[in-house]
Tab-separated table of N, CA and C and ligand atoms in Angstrom:
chain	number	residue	atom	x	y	z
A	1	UNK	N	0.840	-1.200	0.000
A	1	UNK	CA	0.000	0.000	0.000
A	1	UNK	C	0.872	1.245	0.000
A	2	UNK	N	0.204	2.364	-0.571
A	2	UNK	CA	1.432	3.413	-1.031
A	2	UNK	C	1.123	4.510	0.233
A	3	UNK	N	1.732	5.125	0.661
A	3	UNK	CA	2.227	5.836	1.752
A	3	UNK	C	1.083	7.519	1.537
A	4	UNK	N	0.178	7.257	1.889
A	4	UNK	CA	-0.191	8.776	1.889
A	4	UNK	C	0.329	10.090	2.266
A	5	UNK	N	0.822	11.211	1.414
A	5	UNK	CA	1.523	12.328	2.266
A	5	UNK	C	0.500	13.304	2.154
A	6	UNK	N	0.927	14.124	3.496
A	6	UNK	CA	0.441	15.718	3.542
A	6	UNK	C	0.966	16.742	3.227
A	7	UNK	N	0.405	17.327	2.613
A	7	UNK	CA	1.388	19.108	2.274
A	7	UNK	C	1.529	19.265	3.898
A	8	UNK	N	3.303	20.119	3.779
A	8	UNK	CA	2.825	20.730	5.350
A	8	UNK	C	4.846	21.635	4.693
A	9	UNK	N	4.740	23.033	5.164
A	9	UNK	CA	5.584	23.595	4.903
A	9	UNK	C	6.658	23.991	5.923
A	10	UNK	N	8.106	23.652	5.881
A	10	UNK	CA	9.760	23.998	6.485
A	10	UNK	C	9.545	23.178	7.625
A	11	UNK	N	8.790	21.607	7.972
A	11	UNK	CA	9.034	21.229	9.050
A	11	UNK	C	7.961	21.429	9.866
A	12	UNK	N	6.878	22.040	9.844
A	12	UNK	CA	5.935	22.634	11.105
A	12	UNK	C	4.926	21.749	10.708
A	13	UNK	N	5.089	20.953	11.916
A	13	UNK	CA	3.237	20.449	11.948
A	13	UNK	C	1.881	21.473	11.715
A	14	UNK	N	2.318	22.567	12.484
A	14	UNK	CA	1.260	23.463	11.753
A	14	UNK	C	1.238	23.891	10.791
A	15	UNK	N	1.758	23.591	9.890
A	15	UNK	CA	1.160	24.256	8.549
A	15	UNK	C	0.858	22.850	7.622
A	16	UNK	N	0.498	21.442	8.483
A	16	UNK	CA	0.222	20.332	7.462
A	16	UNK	C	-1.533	20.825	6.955
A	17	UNK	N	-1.453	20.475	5.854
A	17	UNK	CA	-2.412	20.528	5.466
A	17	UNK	C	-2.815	18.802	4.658
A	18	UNK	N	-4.088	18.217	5.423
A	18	UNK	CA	-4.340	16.867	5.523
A	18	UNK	C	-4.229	16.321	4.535
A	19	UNK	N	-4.452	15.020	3.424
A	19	UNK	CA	-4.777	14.734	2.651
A	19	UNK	C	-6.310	14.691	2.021
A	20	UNK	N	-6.877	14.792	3.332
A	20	UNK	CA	-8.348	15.180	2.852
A	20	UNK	C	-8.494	16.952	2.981
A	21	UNK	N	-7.365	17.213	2.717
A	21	UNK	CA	-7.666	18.878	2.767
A	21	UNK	C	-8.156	19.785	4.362
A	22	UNK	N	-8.126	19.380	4.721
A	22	UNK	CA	-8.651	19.991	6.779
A	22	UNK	C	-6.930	21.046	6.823
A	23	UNK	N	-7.155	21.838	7.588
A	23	UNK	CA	-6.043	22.684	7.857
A	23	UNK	C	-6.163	22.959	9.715
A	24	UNK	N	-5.111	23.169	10.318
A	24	UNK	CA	-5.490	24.347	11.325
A	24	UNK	C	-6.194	25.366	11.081
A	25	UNK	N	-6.543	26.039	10.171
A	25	UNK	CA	-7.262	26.980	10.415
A	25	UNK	C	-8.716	26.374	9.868
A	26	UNK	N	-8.869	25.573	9.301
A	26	UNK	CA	-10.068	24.709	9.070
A	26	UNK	C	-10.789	24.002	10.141
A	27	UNK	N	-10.841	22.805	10.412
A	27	UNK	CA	-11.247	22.493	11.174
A	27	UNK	C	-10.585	21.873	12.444
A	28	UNK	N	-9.316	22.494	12.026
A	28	UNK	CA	-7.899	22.590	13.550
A	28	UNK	C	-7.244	21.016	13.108
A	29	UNK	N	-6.495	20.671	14.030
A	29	UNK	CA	-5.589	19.729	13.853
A	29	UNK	C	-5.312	20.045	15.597
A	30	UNK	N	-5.508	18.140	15.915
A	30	UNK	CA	-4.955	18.054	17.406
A	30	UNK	C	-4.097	17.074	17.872
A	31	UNK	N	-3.605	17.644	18.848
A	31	UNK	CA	-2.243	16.992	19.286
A	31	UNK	C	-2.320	16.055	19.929
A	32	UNK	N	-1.646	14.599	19.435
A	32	UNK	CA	-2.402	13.206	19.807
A	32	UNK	C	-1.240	12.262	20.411
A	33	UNK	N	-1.893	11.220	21.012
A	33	UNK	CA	-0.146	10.083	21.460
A	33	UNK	C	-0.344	9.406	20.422
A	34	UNK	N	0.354	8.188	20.834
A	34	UNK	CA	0.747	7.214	19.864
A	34	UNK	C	-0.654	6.364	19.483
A	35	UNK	N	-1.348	6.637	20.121
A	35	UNK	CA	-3.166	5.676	20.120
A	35	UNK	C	-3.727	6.513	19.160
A	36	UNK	N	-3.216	7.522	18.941
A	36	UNK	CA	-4.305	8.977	18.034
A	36	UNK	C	-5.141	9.303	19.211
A	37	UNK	N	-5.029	9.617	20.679
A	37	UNK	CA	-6.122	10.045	21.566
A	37	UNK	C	-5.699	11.132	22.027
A	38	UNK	N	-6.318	12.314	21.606
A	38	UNK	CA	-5.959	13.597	21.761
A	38	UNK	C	-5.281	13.850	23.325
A	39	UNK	N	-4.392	14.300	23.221
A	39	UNK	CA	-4.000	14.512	24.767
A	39	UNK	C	-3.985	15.877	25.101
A	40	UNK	N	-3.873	16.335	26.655
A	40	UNK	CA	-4.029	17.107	27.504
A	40	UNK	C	-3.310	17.894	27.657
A	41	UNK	N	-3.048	19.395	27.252
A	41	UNK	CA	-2.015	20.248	26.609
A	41	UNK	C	-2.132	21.397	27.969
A	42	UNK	N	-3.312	21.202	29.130
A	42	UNK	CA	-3.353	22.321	29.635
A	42	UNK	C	-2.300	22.875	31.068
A	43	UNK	N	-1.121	21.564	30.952
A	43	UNK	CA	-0.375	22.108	31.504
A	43	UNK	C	-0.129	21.682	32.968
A	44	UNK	N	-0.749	22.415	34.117
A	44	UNK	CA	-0.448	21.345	35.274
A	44	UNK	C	-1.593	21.285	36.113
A	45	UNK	N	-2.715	21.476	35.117
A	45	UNK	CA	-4.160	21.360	35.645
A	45	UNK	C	-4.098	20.063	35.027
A	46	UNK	N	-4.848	19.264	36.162
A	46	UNK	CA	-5.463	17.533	35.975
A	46	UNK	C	-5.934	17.283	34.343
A	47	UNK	N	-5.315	15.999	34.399
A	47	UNK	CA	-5.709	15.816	32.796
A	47	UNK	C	-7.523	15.463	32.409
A	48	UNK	N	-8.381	15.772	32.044
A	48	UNK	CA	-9.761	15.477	32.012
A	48	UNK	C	-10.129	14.207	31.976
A	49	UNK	N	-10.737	13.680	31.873
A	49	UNK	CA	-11.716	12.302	31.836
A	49	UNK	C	-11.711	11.636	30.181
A	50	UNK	N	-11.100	11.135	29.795
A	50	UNK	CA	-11.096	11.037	28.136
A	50	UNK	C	-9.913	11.207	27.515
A	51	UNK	N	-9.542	12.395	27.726
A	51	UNK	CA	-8.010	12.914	27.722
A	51	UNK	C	-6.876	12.101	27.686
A	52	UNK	N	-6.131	11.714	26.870
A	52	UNK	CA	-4.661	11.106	27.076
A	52	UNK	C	-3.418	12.049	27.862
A	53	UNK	N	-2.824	11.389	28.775
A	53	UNK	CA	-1.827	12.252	29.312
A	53	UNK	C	-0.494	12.968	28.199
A	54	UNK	N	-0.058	14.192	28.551
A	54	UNK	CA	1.129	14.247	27.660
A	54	UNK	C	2.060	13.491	27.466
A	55	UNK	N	2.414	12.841	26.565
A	55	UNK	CA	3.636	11.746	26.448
A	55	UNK	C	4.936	11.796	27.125
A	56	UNK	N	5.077	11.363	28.446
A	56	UNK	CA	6.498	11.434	29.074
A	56	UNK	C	7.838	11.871	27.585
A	57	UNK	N	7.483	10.771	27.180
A	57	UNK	CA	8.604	10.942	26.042
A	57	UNK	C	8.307	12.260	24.675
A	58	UNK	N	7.763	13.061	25.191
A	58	UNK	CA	6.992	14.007	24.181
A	58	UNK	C	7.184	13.188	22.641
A	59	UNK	N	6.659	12.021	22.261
A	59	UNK	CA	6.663	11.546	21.461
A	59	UNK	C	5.097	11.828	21.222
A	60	UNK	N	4.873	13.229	20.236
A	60	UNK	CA	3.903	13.620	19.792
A	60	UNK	C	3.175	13.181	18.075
A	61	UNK	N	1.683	13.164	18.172
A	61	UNK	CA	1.160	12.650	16.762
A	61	UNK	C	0.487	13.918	16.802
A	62	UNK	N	-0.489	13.963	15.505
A	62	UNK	CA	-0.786	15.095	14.432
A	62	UNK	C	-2.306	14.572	14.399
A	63	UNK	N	-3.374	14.522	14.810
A	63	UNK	CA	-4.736	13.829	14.584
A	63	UNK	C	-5.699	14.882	13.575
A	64	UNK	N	-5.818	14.443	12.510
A	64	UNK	CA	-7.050	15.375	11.464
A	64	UNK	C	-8.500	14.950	12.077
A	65	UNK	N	-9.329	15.959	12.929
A	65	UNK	CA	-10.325	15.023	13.514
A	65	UNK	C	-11.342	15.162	12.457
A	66	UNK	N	-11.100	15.283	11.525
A	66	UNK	CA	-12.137	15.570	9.979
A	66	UNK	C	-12.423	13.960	9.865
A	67	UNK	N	-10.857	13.869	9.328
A	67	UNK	CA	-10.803	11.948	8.609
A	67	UNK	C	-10.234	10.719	9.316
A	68	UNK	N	-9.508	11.294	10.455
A	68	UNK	CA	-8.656	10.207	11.685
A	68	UNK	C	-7.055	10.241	11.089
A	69	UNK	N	-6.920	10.773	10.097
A	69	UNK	CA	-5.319	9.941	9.620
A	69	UNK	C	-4.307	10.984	10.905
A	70	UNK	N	-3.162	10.287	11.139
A	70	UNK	CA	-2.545	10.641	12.393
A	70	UNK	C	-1.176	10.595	11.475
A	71	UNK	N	-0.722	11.717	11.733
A	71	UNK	CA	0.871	11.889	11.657
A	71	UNK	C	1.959	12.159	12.938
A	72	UNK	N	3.539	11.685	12.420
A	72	UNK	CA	3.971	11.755	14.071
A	72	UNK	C	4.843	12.921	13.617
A	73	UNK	N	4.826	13.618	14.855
A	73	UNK	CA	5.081	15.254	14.837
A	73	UNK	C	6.938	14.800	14.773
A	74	UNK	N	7.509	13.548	15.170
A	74	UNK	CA	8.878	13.783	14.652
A	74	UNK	C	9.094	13.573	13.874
A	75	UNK	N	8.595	12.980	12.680
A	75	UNK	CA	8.911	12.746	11.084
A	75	UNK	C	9.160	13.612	10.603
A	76	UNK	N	8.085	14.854	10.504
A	76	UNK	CA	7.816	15.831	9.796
A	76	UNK	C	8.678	16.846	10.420
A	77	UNK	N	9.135	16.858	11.426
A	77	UNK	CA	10.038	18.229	12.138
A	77	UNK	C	11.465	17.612	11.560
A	78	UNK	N	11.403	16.013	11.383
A	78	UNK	CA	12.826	15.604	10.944
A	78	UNK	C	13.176	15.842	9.703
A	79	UNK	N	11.993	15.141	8.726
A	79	UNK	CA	12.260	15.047	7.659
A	79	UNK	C	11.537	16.493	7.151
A	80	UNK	N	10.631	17.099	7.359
A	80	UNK	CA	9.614	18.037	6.271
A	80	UNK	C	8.995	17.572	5.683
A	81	UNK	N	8.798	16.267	5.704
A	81	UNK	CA	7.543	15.524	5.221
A	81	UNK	C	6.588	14.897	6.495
A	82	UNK	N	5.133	14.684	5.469
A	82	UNK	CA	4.349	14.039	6.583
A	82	UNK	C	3.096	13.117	6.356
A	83	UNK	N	4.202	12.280	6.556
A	83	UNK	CA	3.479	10.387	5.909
A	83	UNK	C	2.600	10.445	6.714
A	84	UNK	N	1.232	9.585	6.414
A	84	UNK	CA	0.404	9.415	7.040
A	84	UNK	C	0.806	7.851	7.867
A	85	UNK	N	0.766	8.117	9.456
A	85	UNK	CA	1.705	7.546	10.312
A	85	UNK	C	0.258	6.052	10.851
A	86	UNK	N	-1.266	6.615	10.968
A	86	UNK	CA	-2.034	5.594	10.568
A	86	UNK	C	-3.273	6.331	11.107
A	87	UNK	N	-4.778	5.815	11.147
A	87	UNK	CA	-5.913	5.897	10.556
A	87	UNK	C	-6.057	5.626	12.305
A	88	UNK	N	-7.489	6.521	12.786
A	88	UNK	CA	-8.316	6.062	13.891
A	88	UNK	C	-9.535	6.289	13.329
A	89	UNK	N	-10.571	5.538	14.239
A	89	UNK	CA	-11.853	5.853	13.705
A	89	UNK	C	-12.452	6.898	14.347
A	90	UNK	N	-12.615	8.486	13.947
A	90	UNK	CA	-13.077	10.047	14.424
A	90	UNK	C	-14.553	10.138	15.098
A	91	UNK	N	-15.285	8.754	14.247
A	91	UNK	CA	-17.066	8.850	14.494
A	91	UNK	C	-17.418	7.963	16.099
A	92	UNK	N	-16.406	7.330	16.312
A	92	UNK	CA	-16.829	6.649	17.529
A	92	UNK	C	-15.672	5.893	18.265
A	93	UNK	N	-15.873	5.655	19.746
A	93	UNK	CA	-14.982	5.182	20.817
A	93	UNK	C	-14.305	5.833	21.401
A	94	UNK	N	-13.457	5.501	21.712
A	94	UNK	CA	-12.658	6.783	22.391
A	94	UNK	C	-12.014	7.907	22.119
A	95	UNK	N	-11.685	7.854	20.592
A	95	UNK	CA	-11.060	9.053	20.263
A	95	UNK	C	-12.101	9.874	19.708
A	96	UNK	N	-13.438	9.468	19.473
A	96	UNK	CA	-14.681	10.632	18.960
A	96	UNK	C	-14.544	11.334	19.926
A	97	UNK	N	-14.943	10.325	21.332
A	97	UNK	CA	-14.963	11.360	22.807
A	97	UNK	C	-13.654	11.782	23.298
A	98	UNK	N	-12.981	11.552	23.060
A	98	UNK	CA	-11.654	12.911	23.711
A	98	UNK	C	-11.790	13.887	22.773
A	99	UNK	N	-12.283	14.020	21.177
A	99	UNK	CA	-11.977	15.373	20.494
A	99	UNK	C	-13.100	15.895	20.932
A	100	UNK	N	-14.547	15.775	21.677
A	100	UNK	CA	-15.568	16.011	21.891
A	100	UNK	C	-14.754	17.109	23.136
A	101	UNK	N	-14.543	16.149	23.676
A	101	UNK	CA	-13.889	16.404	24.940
A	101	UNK	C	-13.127	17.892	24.777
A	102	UNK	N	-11.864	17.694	23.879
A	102	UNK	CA	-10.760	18.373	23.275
A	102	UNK	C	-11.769	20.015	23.239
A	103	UNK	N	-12.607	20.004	22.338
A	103	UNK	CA	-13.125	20.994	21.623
A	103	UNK	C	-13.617	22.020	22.857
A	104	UNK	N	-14.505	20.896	23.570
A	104	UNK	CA	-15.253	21.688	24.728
A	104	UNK	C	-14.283	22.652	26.020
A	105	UNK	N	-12.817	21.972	25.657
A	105	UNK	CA	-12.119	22.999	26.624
A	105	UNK	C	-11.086	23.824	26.082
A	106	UNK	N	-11.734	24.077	24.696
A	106	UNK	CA	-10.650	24.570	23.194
A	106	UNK	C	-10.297	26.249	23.747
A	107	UNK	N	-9.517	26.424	25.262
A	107	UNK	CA	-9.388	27.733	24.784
A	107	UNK	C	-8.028	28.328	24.975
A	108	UNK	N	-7.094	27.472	24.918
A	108	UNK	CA	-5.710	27.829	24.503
A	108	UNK	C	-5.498	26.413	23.566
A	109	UNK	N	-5.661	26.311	22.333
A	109	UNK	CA	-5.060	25.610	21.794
A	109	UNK	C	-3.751	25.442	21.383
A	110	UNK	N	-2.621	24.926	21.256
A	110	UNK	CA	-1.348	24.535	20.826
A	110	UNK	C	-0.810	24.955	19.920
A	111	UNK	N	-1.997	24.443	18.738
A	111	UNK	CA	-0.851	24.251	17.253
A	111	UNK	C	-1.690	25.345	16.437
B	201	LIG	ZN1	-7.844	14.765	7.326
């Protein structure tokens, strides 16, 4: 199977722009672990109910919550490219409800 890439410009996860087209300034892009489960960016307030903790190893992913495809934020800072790293399902289980989650406490976002 052939490797899906994302536009994304000089290295910055923020400026990937998905393969299904979603942007940060579209319908955002969130910062995920290795499961694709959006994690908890707010710092040293308790992580929420749903929420993945920040990755000890800041081994950070890229979640499009449009289509699920997940990129890992060191590829693309390494290389400037940004393979699609793999697929969650956005409509249901746990990662519907952490971006549910995500959105409802959207007021310092990250990226
Ligand atoms: Zn997408």
């Amino acid at each position: 199977m052939d490797t899906e890439f994302a536009q994304v410009n000089g290295h910055d996860v923020t400026t990937i722009t998905c393969v299904c087209g979603n942007t940060v300034s579209d319908e955002g892009l969130i910062q995920a672990n290795s499961q694709g489960i959006p994690v908890h960016a707010g710092g040293d307030t308790p992580v929420p109910d749903g929420l993945a903790e920040w990755p000890d190893d800041e081994d950070l992913y890229t979640l499009c919550p449009s289509c699920g495809r997940v990129y890992r934020d060191g590829v693309i800072e390494e290389t400037g490219t940004a393979p699609v790293a793999f697929r969650v399902d956005v409509t249901a289980g746990p990662v519907a409800a952490a971006i549910r989650i995500h959105w409802d406490l959207d007021t310092e976002t990250e990226l």
